Amino acid sequence: MIARGELGAWLAELAGQGLYRQRRVLESPQGALVVVEGRPLVNFCSNDYLGLASHPEVVEALRAGAARYGVGAGAAHLVCGHGRAHQALEEELAEFTGRERALLFSSGYLANLGVVSALAGRRDTIFADRLNHASLLDGARLAGARLERYPHADLDALDSALARCPTRGRLIVSDGVFSMDGDVAPARELAVLARRYDAWLMIDDAHGLGVLGTEGGGSLAALGLDQDDVPVLIGTLGKAFGTAGAFVAGKAKLIDYLLQRTRTYLYTTAPPPALAEATRAALRLARKDAWRRQHLARLITRFRAGATMLGLPLGASTTPIQPLIVGDNRAAVRLSQALWSAGFLVAAIRPPTVPAGTARLRIALSAAHTDDQVDRLLEALASALAEVLGKAGQRPEEAEP
Ligand SMILES: *Cc1c(COP(=O)(O)O)cnc(C)c1O
């Protein structure tokens, strides 16, 4: 435990390592153009991939939902908080993902914590990709299961870990699109291994749903994997759908089991029904507006082509998440600051969100961006890199915003 007198020293040390974190106060709606503390910026770090977070139809659905149902759900789903809007959204999400049923959660973090720990316990083993989202790791910790973290997307390593696994209960968990790298999980191969070793397979498609596949059905839809291949699908609603919350989808018996057992579902107030109405509107738009995905795909190609021409160090991602890995924490922060000065909002992502030595700018593209904004970001990135990496290592005290 940290001593009461040591908080100041702890915070100062964090700052010295370039790991101090600060929030910035947004004064505008979420979008491609935002106002942060009075400053207009082009925003390249939100997960609002389709530009739906402040879409007028979504806003109106929230307003109409509040007028009809009020604000608070008043209780947990199983007491008296489960409303018509929640029920309709669950049915629509099940249909959308090609699963029998879906179950809503207040957030993706809670869904992962709850579902992993409802499926696995002390006598089981959880196999987790090393780059999985923190919430999946925390779910495994809460489950108290044996944890095997396999090297990123390394199917051979996973295969041998499964082969020597001493427990009968096995759960393989992976991001569908990796949140900080943007690459797509080898879900088809994971499904083969899960079958071979009689393991559960759970894919968290927080960054694939809405973005990949026809109608935005996600990374599994794009690969043609159904509920027999991937029995547990997690989706979040705060990213491409632009609202908030999450869901798990799968066969009816699985969802019924989770409804009985998942503590982060049972012991928390249901999200506002009006929010479910807003998400229903967002889901309709996400499915219908194929142009959003098409424009986004063009922007990704444009960004990658431009970055390659400029010699920028890009990863292998073909999704809207385009990390520029810098390595050094302070350099990443200085780059983010240089971009801020040039009128761009791009967050520096540092450990423990990413492994030590892989601090990065996580550039996130959105259907709300224009070609011109992407071109200007590329120019700004090139000059920020020249400026910052040219004098990396100097005066670390300047690193903090
Ligand atoms: C964002 C994210 C979550 C958490 O979802 P929230 O709804 O924001 O709590 C879970 N998994 C992955 C892969 C994510 O990127």
PDB file of C-alpha atoms in Angstrom, residues 77-236:
ATOM      1  CA  HIS A  77     -32.233  -5.761 -15.181  1.00  0.00           C
ATOM      2  CA  LEU A  78     -33.448  -8.720 -13.120  1.00  0.00           C
ATOM      3  CA  VAL A  79     -35.294  -6.591 -10.580  1.00  0.00           C
ATOM      4  CA  CYS A  80     -37.362  -4.120 -12.568  1.00  0.00           C
ATOM      5  CA  GLY A  81     -34.852  -2.204 -14.690  1.00  0.00           C
ATOM      6  CA  HIS A  82     -35.164  -4.194 -17.917  1.00  0.00           C
ATOM      7  CA  GLY A  83     -37.315  -2.168 -20.284  1.00  0.00           C
ATOM      8  CA  ARG A  84     -38.862  -2.471 -23.720  1.00  0.00           C
ATOM      9  CA  ALA A  85     -35.969  -0.490 -25.223  1.00  0.00           C
ATOM     10  CA  HIS A  86     -33.320  -2.820 -23.723  1.00  0.00           C
ATOM     11  CA  GLN A  87     -35.236  -5.849 -24.911  1.00  0.00           C
ATOM     12  CA  ALA A  88     -35.569  -4.474 -28.447  1.00  0.00           C
ATOM     13  CA  LEU A  89     -31.886  -3.569 -28.591  1.00  0.00           C
ATOM     14  CA  GLU A  90     -30.856  -7.054 -27.426  1.00  0.00           C
ATOM     15  CA  GLU A  91     -32.984  -8.638 -30.124  1.00  0.00           C
ATOM     16  CA  GLU A  92     -31.547  -6.338 -32.774  1.00  0.00           C
ATOM     17  CA  LEU A  93     -27.977  -7.004 -31.642  1.00  0.00           C
ATOM     18  CA  ALA A  94     -28.580 -10.767 -31.755  1.00  0.00           C
ATOM     19  CA  GLU A  95     -29.933 -10.503 -35.283  1.00  0.00           C
ATOM     20  CA  PHE A  96     -27.114  -8.158 -36.329  1.00  0.00           C
ATOM     21  CA  THR A  97     -24.389 -10.507 -35.093  1.00  0.00           C
ATOM     22  CA  GLY A  98     -26.105 -13.670 -36.327  1.00  0.00           C
ATOM     23  CA  ARG A  99     -26.380 -15.071 -32.794  1.00  0.00           C
ATOM     24  CA  GLU A 100     -29.468 -16.444 -31.032  1.00  0.00           C
ATOM     25  CA  ARG A 101     -29.414 -13.973 -28.169  1.00  0.00           C
ATOM     26  CA  ALA A 102     -27.582 -10.976 -26.775  1.00  0.00           C
ATOM     27  CA  LEU A 103     -27.276  -9.566 -23.268  1.00  0.00           C
ATOM     28  CA  LEU A 104     -26.598  -5.889 -22.553  1.00  0.00           C
ATOM     29  CA  PHE A 105     -23.976  -4.535 -20.160  1.00  0.00           C
ATOM     30  CA  SER A 106     -23.221  -1.016 -18.960  1.00  0.00           C
ATOM     31  CA  SER A 107     -19.714  -1.098 -20.413  1.00  0.00           C
ATOM     32  CA  GLY A 108     -17.265  -3.335 -22.223  1.00  0.00           C
ATOM     33  CA  TYR A 109     -15.057  -3.413 -19.175  1.00  0.00           C
ATOM     34  CA  LEU A 110     -17.897  -4.816 -17.087  1.00  0.00           C
ATOM     35  CA  ALA A 111     -18.937  -7.263 -19.801  1.00  0.00           C
ATOM     36  CA  ASN A 112     -15.446  -8.730 -20.021  1.00  0.00           C
ATOM     37  CA  LEU A 113     -14.897  -8.814 -16.289  1.00  0.00           C
ATOM     38  CA  GLY A 114     -18.243 -10.542 -15.790  1.00  0.00           C
ATOM     39  CA  VAL A 115     -18.328 -12.966 -18.702  1.00  0.00           C
ATOM     40  CA  VAL A 116     -14.772 -14.253 -18.258  1.00  0.00           C
ATOM     41  CA  SER A 117     -15.281 -14.810 -14.540  1.00  0.00           C
ATOM     42  CA  ALA A 118     -18.711 -16.403 -15.081  1.00  0.00           C
ATOM     43  CA  LEU A 119     -17.248 -18.913 -17.535  1.00  0.00           C
ATOM     44  CA  ALA A 120     -13.941 -19.739 -15.852  1.00  0.00           C
ATOM     45  CA  GLY A 121     -13.007 -20.469 -12.260  1.00  0.00           C
ATOM     46  CA  ARG A 122     -10.120 -21.656 -10.161  1.00  0.00           C
ATOM     47  CA  ARG A 123      -9.914 -25.089 -11.728  1.00  0.00           C
ATOM     48  CA  ASP A 124      -9.723 -23.744 -15.298  1.00  0.00           C
ATOM     49  CA  THR A 125      -7.152 -22.239 -17.634  1.00  0.00           C
ATOM     50  CA  ILE A 126      -7.566 -19.032 -19.599  1.00  0.00           C
ATOM     51  CA  PHE A 127      -5.450 -18.584 -22.728  1.00  0.00           C
ATOM     52  CA  ALA A 128      -5.064 -14.914 -23.509  1.00  0.00           C
ATOM     53  CA  ASP A 129      -3.242 -13.101 -26.288  1.00  0.00           C
ATOM     54  CA  ARG A 130      -0.537 -10.952 -24.747  1.00  0.00           C
ATOM     55  CA  LEU A 131      -1.960  -7.804 -26.362  1.00  0.00           C
ATOM     56  CA  ASN A 132      -5.537  -8.354 -25.191  1.00  0.00           C
ATOM     57  CA  HIS A 133      -7.427  -5.452 -23.680  1.00  0.00           C
ATOM     58  CA  ALA A 134      -6.869  -4.887 -19.947  1.00  0.00           C
ATOM     59  CA  SER A 135     -10.490  -5.788 -19.145  1.00  0.00           C
ATOM     60  CA  LEU A 136      -9.985  -9.354 -20.419  1.00  0.00           C
ATOM     61  CA  LEU A 137      -6.901  -9.736 -18.279  1.00  0.00           C
ATOM     62  CA  ASP A 138      -8.746  -8.383 -15.252  1.00  0.00           C
ATOM     63  CA  GLY A 139     -11.574 -10.835 -15.924  1.00  0.00           C
ATOM     64  CA  ALA A 140      -9.068 -13.681 -15.821  1.00  0.00           C
ATOM     65  CA  ARG A 141      -7.672 -12.376 -12.545  1.00  0.00           C
ATOM     66  CA  LEU A 142     -11.137 -12.131 -11.055  1.00  0.00           C
ATOM     67  CA  ALA A 143     -11.886 -15.684 -12.202  1.00  0.00           C
ATOM     68  CA  GLY A 144      -8.836 -16.890 -10.281  1.00  0.00           C
ATOM     69  CA  ALA A 145      -8.069 -19.238 -13.171  1.00  0.00           C
ATOM     70  CA  ARG A 146      -4.653 -20.363 -14.378  1.00  0.00           C
ATOM     71  CA  LEU A 147      -3.580 -17.777 -16.891  1.00  0.00           C
ATOM     72  CA  GLU A 148      -1.549 -18.553 -20.001  1.00  0.00           C
ATOM     73  CA  ARG A 149      -0.665 -15.411 -21.890  1.00  0.00           C
ATOM     74  CA  TYR A 150       0.575 -16.440 -25.303  1.00  0.00           C
ATOM     75  CA  PRO A 151       2.771 -14.239 -27.528  1.00  0.00           C
ATOM     76  CA  HIS A 152       0.722 -11.973 -29.772  1.00  0.00           C
ATOM     77  CA  ALA A 153      -1.218 -13.981 -32.403  1.00  0.00           C
ATOM     78  CA  ASP A 154       1.247 -16.867 -32.005  1.00  0.00           C
ATOM     79  CA  LEU A 155      -0.857 -19.908 -32.892  1.00  0.00           C
ATOM     80  CA  ASP A 156       1.964 -22.407 -32.424  1.00  0.00           C
ATOM     81  CA  ALA A 157       2.594 -21.146 -28.918  1.00  0.00           C
ATOM     82  CA  LEU A 158      -1.122 -21.333 -28.164  1.00  0.00           C
ATOM     83  CA  ASP A 159      -1.326 -24.831 -29.616  1.00  0.00           C
ATOM     84  CA  SER A 160       1.458 -26.140 -27.406  1.00  0.00           C
ATOM     85  CA  ALA A 161       0.072 -24.362 -24.334  1.00  0.00           C
ATOM     86  CA  LEU A 162      -3.287 -26.060 -25.002  1.00  0.00           C
ATOM     87  CA  ALA A 163      -1.587 -29.414 -25.566  1.00  0.00           C
ATOM     88  CA  ARG A 164       0.139 -29.355 -22.185  1.00  0.00           C
ATOM     89  CA  CYS A 165      -2.793 -27.813 -20.302  1.00  0.00           C
ATOM     90  CA  PRO A 166      -3.477 -29.771 -17.109  1.00  0.00           C
ATOM     91  CA  THR A 167      -7.054 -28.553 -16.614  1.00  0.00           C
ATOM     92  CA  ARG A 168     -10.153 -29.723 -18.438  1.00  0.00           C
ATOM     93  CA  GLY A 169     -11.811 -26.317 -18.455  1.00  0.00           C
ATOM     94  CA  ARG A 170     -10.245 -24.085 -21.116  1.00  0.00           C
ATOM     95  CA  LEU A 171     -11.137 -20.635 -22.370  1.00  0.00           C
ATOM     96  CA  ILE A 172      -9.344 -18.883 -25.211  1.00  0.00           C
ATOM     97  CA  VAL A 173      -9.857 -15.105 -25.249  1.00  0.00           C
ATOM     98  CA  SER A 174      -8.732 -12.584 -27.811  1.00  0.00           C
ATOM     99  CA  ASP A 175      -9.462  -9.105 -29.065  1.00  0.00           C
ATOM    100  CA  GLY A 176     -11.015  -9.315 -32.556  1.00  0.00           C
ATOM    101  CA  VAL A 177      -9.146  -6.187 -33.642  1.00  0.00           C
ATOM    102  CA  PHE A 178      -6.308  -5.330 -31.277  1.00  0.00           C
ATOM    103  CA  SER A 179      -7.112  -2.033 -29.638  1.00  0.00           C
ATOM    104  CA  MET A 180      -3.674  -0.433 -29.671  1.00  0.00           C
ATOM    105  CA  ASP A 181      -2.204  -2.066 -32.803  1.00  0.00           C
ATOM    106  CA  GLY A 182      -5.195  -2.326 -35.104  1.00  0.00           C
ATOM    107  CA  ASP A 183      -4.356  -5.761 -36.479  1.00  0.00           C
ATOM    108  CA  VAL A 184      -7.063  -8.409 -36.819  1.00  0.00           C
ATOM    109  CA  ALA A 185      -6.922 -11.600 -34.715  1.00  0.00           C
ATOM    110  CA  PRO A 186      -6.488 -14.938 -36.521  1.00  0.00           C
ATOM    111  CA  ALA A 187      -9.998 -15.895 -35.410  1.00  0.00           C
ATOM    112  CA  ARG A 188     -10.450 -18.702 -37.929  1.00  0.00           C
ATOM    113  CA  GLU A 189      -7.345 -20.472 -36.641  1.00  0.00           C
ATOM    114  CA  LEU A 190      -8.356 -19.779 -33.044  1.00  0.00           C
ATOM    115  CA  ALA A 191     -11.694 -21.447 -33.773  1.00  0.00           C
ATOM    116  CA  VAL A 192      -9.896 -24.520 -35.141  1.00  0.00           C
ATOM    117  CA  LEU A 193      -7.762 -24.781 -31.998  1.00  0.00           C
ATOM    118  CA  ALA A 194     -10.772 -24.237 -29.737  1.00  0.00           C
ATOM    119  CA  ARG A 195     -12.561 -27.142 -31.453  1.00  0.00           C
ATOM    120  CA  ARG A 196      -9.522 -29.397 -31.355  1.00  0.00           C
ATOM    121  CA  TYR A 197      -8.998 -28.863 -27.624  1.00  0.00           C
ATOM    122  CA  ASP A 198     -12.665 -28.595 -26.667  1.00  0.00           C
ATOM    123  CA  ALA A 199     -12.145 -25.061 -25.380  1.00  0.00           C
ATOM    124  CA  TRP A 200     -14.477 -22.083 -25.181  1.00  0.00           C
ATOM    125  CA  LEU A 201     -13.546 -19.266 -27.543  1.00  0.00           C
ATOM    126  CA  MET A 202     -14.400 -15.674 -26.693  1.00  0.00           C
ATOM    127  CA  ILE A 203     -13.693 -12.803 -29.083  1.00  0.00           C
ATOM    128  CA  ASP A 204     -13.973  -9.192 -27.996  1.00  0.00           C
ATOM    129  CA  ASP A 205     -14.748  -7.330 -31.212  1.00  0.00           C
ATOM    130  CA  ALA A 206     -14.882  -3.847 -29.685  1.00  0.00           C
ATOM    131  CA  HIS A 207     -13.014  -2.339 -32.646  1.00  0.00           C
ATOM    132  CA  GLY A 208     -14.299  -4.567 -35.428  1.00  0.00           C
ATOM    133  CA  LEU A 209     -18.065  -4.203 -35.051  1.00  0.00           C
ATOM    134  CA  GLY A 210     -19.497  -1.462 -37.217  1.00  0.00           C
ATOM    135  CA  VAL A 211     -16.223  -1.165 -39.111  1.00  0.00           C
ATOM    136  CA  LEU A 212     -15.428  -4.525 -40.718  1.00  0.00           C
ATOM    137  CA  GLY A 213     -17.661  -6.827 -42.764  1.00  0.00           C
ATOM    138  CA  THR A 214     -20.777  -6.064 -44.761  1.00  0.00           C
ATOM    139  CA  GLU A 215     -23.191  -3.956 -42.720  1.00  0.00           C
ATOM    140  CA  GLY A 216     -20.363  -3.633 -40.177  1.00  0.00           C
ATOM    141  CA  GLY A 217     -20.927  -7.130 -38.799  1.00  0.00           C
ATOM    142  CA  GLY A 218     -17.369  -7.110 -37.461  1.00  0.00           C
ATOM    143  CA  SER A 219     -14.222  -9.159 -37.780  1.00  0.00           C
ATOM    144  CA  LEU A 220     -16.061 -12.464 -37.316  1.00  0.00           C
ATOM    145  CA  ALA A 221     -18.683 -11.647 -39.945  1.00  0.00           C
ATOM    146  CA  ALA A 222     -15.866 -10.643 -42.298  1.00  0.00           C
ATOM    147  CA  LEU A 223     -14.293 -14.080 -41.758  1.00  0.00           C
ATOM    148  CA  GLY A 224     -17.640 -15.883 -41.977  1.00  0.00           C
ATOM    149  CA  LEU A 225     -17.410 -17.258 -38.430  1.00  0.00           C
ATOM    150  CA  ASP A 226     -20.706 -18.069 -36.718  1.00  0.00           C
ATOM    151  CA  GLN A 227     -21.759 -18.901 -33.155  1.00  0.00           C
ATOM    152  CA  ASP A 228     -20.569 -22.491 -33.535  1.00  0.00           C
ATOM    153  CA  ASP A 229     -17.087 -21.300 -34.495  1.00  0.00           C
ATOM    154  CA  VAL A 230     -16.931 -18.510 -31.912  1.00  0.00           C
ATOM    155  CA  PRO A 231     -19.436 -19.225 -29.145  1.00  0.00           C
ATOM    156  CA  VAL A 232     -18.816 -16.045 -27.136  1.00  0.00           C
ATOM    157  CA  LEU A 233     -18.852 -12.675 -28.886  1.00  0.00           C
ATOM    158  CA  ILE A 234     -18.371  -9.426 -27.004  1.00  0.00           C
ATOM    159  CA  GLY A 235     -19.262  -6.115 -28.594  1.00  0.00           C
ATOM    160  CA  THR A 236     -19.005  -2.602 -27.238  1.00  0.00           C
TER     161      THR A 236
END
